[in-house]
mmCIF file of C-alpha atoms in Angstrom:
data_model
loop_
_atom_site.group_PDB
_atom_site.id
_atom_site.type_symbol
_atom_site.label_atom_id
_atom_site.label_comp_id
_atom_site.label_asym_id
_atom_site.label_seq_id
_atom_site.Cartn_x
_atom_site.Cartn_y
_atom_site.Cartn_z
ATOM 1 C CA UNK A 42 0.000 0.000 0.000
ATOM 2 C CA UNK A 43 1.472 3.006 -0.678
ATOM 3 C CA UNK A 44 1.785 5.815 1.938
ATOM 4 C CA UNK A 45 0.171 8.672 2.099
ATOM 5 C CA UNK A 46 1.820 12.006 1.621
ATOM 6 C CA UNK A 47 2.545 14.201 4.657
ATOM 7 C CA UNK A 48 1.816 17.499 3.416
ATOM 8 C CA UNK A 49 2.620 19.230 6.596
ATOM 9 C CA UNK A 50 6.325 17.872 6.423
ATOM 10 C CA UNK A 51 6.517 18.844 3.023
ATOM 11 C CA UNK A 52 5.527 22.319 3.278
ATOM 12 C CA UNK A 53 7.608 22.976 6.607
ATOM 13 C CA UNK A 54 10.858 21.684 4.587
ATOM 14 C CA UNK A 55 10.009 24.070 2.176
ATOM 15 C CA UNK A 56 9.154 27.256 4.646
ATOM 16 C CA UNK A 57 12.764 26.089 5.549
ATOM 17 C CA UNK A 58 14.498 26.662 2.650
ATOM 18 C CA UNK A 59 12.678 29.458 2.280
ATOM 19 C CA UNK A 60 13.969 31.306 4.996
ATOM 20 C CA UNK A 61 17.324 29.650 4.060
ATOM 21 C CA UNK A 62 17.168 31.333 0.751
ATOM 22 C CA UNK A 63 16.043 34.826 2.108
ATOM 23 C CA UNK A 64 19.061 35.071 4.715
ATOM 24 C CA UNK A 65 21.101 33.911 1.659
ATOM 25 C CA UNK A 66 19.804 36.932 -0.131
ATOM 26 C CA UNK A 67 20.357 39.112 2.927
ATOM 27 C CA UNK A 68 23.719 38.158 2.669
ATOM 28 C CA UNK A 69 24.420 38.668 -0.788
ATOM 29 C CA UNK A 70 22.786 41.638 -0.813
ATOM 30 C CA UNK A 71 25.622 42.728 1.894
ATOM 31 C CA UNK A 72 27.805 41.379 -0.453
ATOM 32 C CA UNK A 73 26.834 43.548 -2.681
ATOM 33 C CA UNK A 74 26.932 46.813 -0.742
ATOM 34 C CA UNK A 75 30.745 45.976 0.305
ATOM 35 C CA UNK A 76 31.291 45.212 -3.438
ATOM 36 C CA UNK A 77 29.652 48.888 -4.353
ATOM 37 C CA UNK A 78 31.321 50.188 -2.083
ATOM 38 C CA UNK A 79 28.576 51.952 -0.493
ATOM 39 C CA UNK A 80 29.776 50.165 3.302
ATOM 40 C CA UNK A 81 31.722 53.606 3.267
ATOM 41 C CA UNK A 82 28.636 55.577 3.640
ATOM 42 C CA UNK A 83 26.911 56.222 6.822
ATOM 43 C CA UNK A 84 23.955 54.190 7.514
ATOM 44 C CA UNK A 85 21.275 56.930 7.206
ATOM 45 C CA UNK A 86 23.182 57.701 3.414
ATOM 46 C CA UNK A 87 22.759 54.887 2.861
ATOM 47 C CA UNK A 88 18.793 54.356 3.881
ATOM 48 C CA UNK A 89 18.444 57.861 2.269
ATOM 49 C CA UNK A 90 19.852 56.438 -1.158
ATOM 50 C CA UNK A 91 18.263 53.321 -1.177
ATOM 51 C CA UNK A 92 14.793 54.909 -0.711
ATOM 52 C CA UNK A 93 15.113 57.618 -3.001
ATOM 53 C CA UNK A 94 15.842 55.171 -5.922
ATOM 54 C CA UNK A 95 12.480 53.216 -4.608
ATOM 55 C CA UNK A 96 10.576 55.958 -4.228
ATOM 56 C CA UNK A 97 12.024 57.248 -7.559
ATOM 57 C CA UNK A 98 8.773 57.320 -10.201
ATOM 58 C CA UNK A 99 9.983 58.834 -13.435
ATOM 59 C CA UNK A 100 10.569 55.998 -15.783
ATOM 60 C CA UNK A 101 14.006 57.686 -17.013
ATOM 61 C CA UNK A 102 15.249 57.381 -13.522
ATOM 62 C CA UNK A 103 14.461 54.054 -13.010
ATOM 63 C CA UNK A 104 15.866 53.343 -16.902
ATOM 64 C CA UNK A 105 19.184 54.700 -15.874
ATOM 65 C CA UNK A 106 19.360 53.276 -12.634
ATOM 66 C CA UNK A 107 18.882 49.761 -14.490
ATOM 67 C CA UNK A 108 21.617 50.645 -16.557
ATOM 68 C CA UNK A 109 24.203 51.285 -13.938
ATOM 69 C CA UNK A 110 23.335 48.127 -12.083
ATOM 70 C CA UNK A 111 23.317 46.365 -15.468
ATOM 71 C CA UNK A 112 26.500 47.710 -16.137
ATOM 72 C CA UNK A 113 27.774 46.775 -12.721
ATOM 73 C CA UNK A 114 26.791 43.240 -13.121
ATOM 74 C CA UNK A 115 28.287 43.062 -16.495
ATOM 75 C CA UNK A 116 31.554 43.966 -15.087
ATOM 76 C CA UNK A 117 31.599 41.531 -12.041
ATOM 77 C CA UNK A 118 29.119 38.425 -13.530
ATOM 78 C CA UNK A 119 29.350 36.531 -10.619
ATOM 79 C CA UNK A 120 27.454 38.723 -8.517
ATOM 80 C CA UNK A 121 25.267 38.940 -11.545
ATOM 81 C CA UNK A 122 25.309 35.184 -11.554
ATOM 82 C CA UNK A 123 24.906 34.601 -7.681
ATOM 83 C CA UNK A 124 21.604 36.750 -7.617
ATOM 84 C CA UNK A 125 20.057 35.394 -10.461
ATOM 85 C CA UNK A 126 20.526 31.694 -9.174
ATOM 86 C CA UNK A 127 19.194 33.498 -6.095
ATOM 87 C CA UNK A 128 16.250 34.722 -7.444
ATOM 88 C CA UNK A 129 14.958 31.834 -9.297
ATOM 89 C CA UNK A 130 15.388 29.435 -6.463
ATOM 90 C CA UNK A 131 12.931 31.975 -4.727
ATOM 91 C CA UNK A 132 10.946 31.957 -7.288
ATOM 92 C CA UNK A 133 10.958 28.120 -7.898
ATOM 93 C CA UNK A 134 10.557 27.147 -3.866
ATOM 94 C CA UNK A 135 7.168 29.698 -4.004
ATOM 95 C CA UNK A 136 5.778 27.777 -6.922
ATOM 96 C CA UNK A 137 6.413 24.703 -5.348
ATOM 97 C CA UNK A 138 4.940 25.562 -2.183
ATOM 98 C CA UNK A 139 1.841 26.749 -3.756
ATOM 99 C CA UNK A 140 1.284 23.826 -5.744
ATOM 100 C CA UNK A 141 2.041 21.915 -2.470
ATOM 101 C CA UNK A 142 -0.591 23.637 -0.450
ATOM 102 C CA UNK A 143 -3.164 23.674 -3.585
ATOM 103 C CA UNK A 144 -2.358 19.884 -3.298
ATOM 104 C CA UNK A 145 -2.950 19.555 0.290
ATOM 105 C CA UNK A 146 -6.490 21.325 0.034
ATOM 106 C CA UNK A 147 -7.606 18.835 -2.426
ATOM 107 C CA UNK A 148 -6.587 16.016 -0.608
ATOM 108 C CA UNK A 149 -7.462 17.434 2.806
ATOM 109 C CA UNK A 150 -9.110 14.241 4.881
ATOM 110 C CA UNK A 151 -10.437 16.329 7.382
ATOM 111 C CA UNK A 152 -14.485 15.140 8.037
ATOM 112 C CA UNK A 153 -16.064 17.958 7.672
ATOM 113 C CA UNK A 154 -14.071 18.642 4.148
ATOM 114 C CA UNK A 155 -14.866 15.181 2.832
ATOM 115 C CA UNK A 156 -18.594 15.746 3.471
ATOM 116 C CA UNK A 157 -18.320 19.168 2.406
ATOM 117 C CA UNK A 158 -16.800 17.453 -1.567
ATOM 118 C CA UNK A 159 -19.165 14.584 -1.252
ATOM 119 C CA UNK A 160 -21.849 17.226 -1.017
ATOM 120 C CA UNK A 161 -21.032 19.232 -3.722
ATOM 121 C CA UNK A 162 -20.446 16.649 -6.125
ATOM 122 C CA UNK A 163 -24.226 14.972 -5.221
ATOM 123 C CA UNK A 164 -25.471 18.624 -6.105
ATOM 124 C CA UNK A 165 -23.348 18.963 -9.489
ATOM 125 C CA UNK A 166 -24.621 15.036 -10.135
ATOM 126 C CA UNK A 167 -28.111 16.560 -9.540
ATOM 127 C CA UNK A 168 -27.774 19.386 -11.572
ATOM 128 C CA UNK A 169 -26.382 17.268 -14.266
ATOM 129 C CA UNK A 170 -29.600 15.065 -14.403
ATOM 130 C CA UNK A 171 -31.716 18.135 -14.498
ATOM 131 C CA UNK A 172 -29.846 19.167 -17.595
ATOM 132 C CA UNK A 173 -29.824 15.212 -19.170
ATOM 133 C CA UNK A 174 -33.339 14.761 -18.399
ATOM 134 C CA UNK A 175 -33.905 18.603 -21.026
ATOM 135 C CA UNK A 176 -35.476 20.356 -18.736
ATOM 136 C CA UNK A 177 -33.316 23.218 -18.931
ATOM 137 C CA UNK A 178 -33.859 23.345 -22.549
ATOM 138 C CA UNK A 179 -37.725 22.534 -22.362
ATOM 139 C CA UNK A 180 -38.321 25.194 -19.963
ATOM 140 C CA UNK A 181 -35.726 27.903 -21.674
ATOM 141 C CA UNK A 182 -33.503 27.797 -17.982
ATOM 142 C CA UNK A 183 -36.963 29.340 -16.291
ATOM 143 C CA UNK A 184 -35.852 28.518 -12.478
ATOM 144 C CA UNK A 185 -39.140 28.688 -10.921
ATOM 145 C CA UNK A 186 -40.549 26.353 -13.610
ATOM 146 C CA UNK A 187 -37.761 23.594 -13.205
ATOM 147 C CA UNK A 188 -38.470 23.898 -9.281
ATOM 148 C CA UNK A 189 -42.618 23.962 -9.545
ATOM 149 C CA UNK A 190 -41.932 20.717 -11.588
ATOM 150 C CA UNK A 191 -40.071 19.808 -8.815
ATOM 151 C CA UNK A 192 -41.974 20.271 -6.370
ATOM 152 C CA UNK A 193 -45.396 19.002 -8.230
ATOM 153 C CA UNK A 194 -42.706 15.607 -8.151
ATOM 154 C CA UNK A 195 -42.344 15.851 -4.612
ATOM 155 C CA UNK A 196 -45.257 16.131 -3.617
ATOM 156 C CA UNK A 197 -46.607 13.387 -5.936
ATOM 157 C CA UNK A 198 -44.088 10.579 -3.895
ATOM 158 C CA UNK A 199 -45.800 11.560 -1.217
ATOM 159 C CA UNK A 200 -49.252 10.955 -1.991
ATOM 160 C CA UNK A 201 -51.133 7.857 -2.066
ATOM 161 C CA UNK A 202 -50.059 6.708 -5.270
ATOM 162 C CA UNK A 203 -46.290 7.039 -4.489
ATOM 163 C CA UNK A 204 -45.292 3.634 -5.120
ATOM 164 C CA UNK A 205 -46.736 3.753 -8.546
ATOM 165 C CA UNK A 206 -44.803 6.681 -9.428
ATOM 166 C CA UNK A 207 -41.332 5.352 -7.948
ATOM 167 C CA UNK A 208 -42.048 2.096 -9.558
ATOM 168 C CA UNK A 209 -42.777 4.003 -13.455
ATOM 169 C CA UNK A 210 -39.815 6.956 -13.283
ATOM 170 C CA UNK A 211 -37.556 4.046 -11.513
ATOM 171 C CA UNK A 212 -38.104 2.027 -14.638
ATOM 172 C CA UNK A 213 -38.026 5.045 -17.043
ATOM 173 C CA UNK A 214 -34.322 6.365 -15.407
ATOM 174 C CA UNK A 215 -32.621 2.760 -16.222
ATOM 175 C CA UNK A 216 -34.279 2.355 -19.312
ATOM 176 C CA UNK A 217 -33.087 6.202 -20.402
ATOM 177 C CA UNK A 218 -29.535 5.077 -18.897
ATOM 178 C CA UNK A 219 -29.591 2.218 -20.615
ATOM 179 C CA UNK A 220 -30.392 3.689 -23.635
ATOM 180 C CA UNK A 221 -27.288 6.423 -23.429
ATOM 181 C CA UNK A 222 -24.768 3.495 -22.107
ATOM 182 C CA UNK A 223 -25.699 1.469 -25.186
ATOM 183 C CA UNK A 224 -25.688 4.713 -27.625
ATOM 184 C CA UNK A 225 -22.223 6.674 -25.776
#
C-alpha cells in the first residue's frame, strides 16, 4: 500500500528553505553593498539612497538606474550570476509551495471537508440530471418552472399513489440510462 503524503512535512521543509534562501539573499545583498562600495557611507546615506531610488517614479530614472546596475553586473558576472541563481530558487521554492498547499487542500481528509466534496459533487450530479433529463432546454432555464416541476414531483411521492410513481420513473431512469450506455 502506498503511503500517504505528509503534506505538513513537506511544506515545513520548504518554509525552511525558504527562509534559508532569504538570509542567503540578505547576505548577498551585503555582499553587494561591500562590493559597491557603499559600506563607506553612513547608515542613514545609505537608507536615504536606497529609498530615493524606490521611491524614484519617473521611468528615465528608473531606466538609468537599471543601466548602472546592469553595467555593474556586467563587469563583475558573478554577482550577476549569484543573484540570479538566487532569485529563481525563490521563485521556484514559491511555486512549489503553492502547488504543495493547492495539493494539500484537495486532498485534505479532514471530516467535515470530505462531506463538504461529497456534497457538492451529489449537487453537481443533480444538476447534471436536471440538464440530461432537457429540462433546462424545455423550460428555456426558467428557475421557478424547473423547481414547480419539482416540487409538483415531490409532492406526488408523497401521496397515495407514491409507489406507482417510484415504480414508473424508476423504470423510465434505467431504461433512459440504458439507452445512453448502449448509444455513448
Amino acid at each position: 500500500m502506498r503511503k500517504p503524503r505528509d503534506y505538513d512535512a513537506e511544506l515545513k521543509a520548504l518554509d525552511d528553505k525558504a527562509r534559508q534562501l532569504k538570509a542567503r539573499k540578505r547576505e548577498q545583498l551585503g555582499e553587494l553593498v561591500i562590493a559597491i562600495g557603499a559600506d563607506a557611507l553612513t547608515v542613514e546615506q545609505l537608507a536615504g539612497a536606497l529609498l530615493l531610488a524606490v521611491e524614484a517614479a519617473d521611468a528615465n530614472v528608473k531606466e538609468a538606474q537599471r543601466t548602472r546596475g546592469a553595467a555593474f553586473f556586467h563587469a563583475k558576472p558573478a554577482h550577476a550570476k549569484a543573484f540570479a541563481v538566487m532569485t529563481a530558487a525563490m521563485r521556484r521554492t514559491s511555486v512549489i509551495r503553492a502547488r504543495l498547499q493547492l495539493h494539500r487542500a484537495r486532498h485534505d481528509t479532514r471530516e467535515w471537508q470530505v462531506k463538504r466534496r461529497e456534497r457538492t459533487r451529489q449537487l453537481i450530479e443533480l444538476g447534471g440530471l436536471i440538464a440530461k433529463a432537457g429540462l433546462i432546454k424545455l423550460t428555456d432555464d426558467d428557475r421557478a418552472l424547473i423547481y414547480g416541476a419539482l416540487i409538483d414531483v415531490a409532492s406526488r411521492l408523497r401521496g397515495e399513489d407514491s409507489d406507482r410513481y417510484r415504480l414508473i420513473w424508476t423504470r423510465r431512469g434505467r431504461r433512459a440510462f440504458a439507452d445512453d450506455a448502449s448509444a455513448g
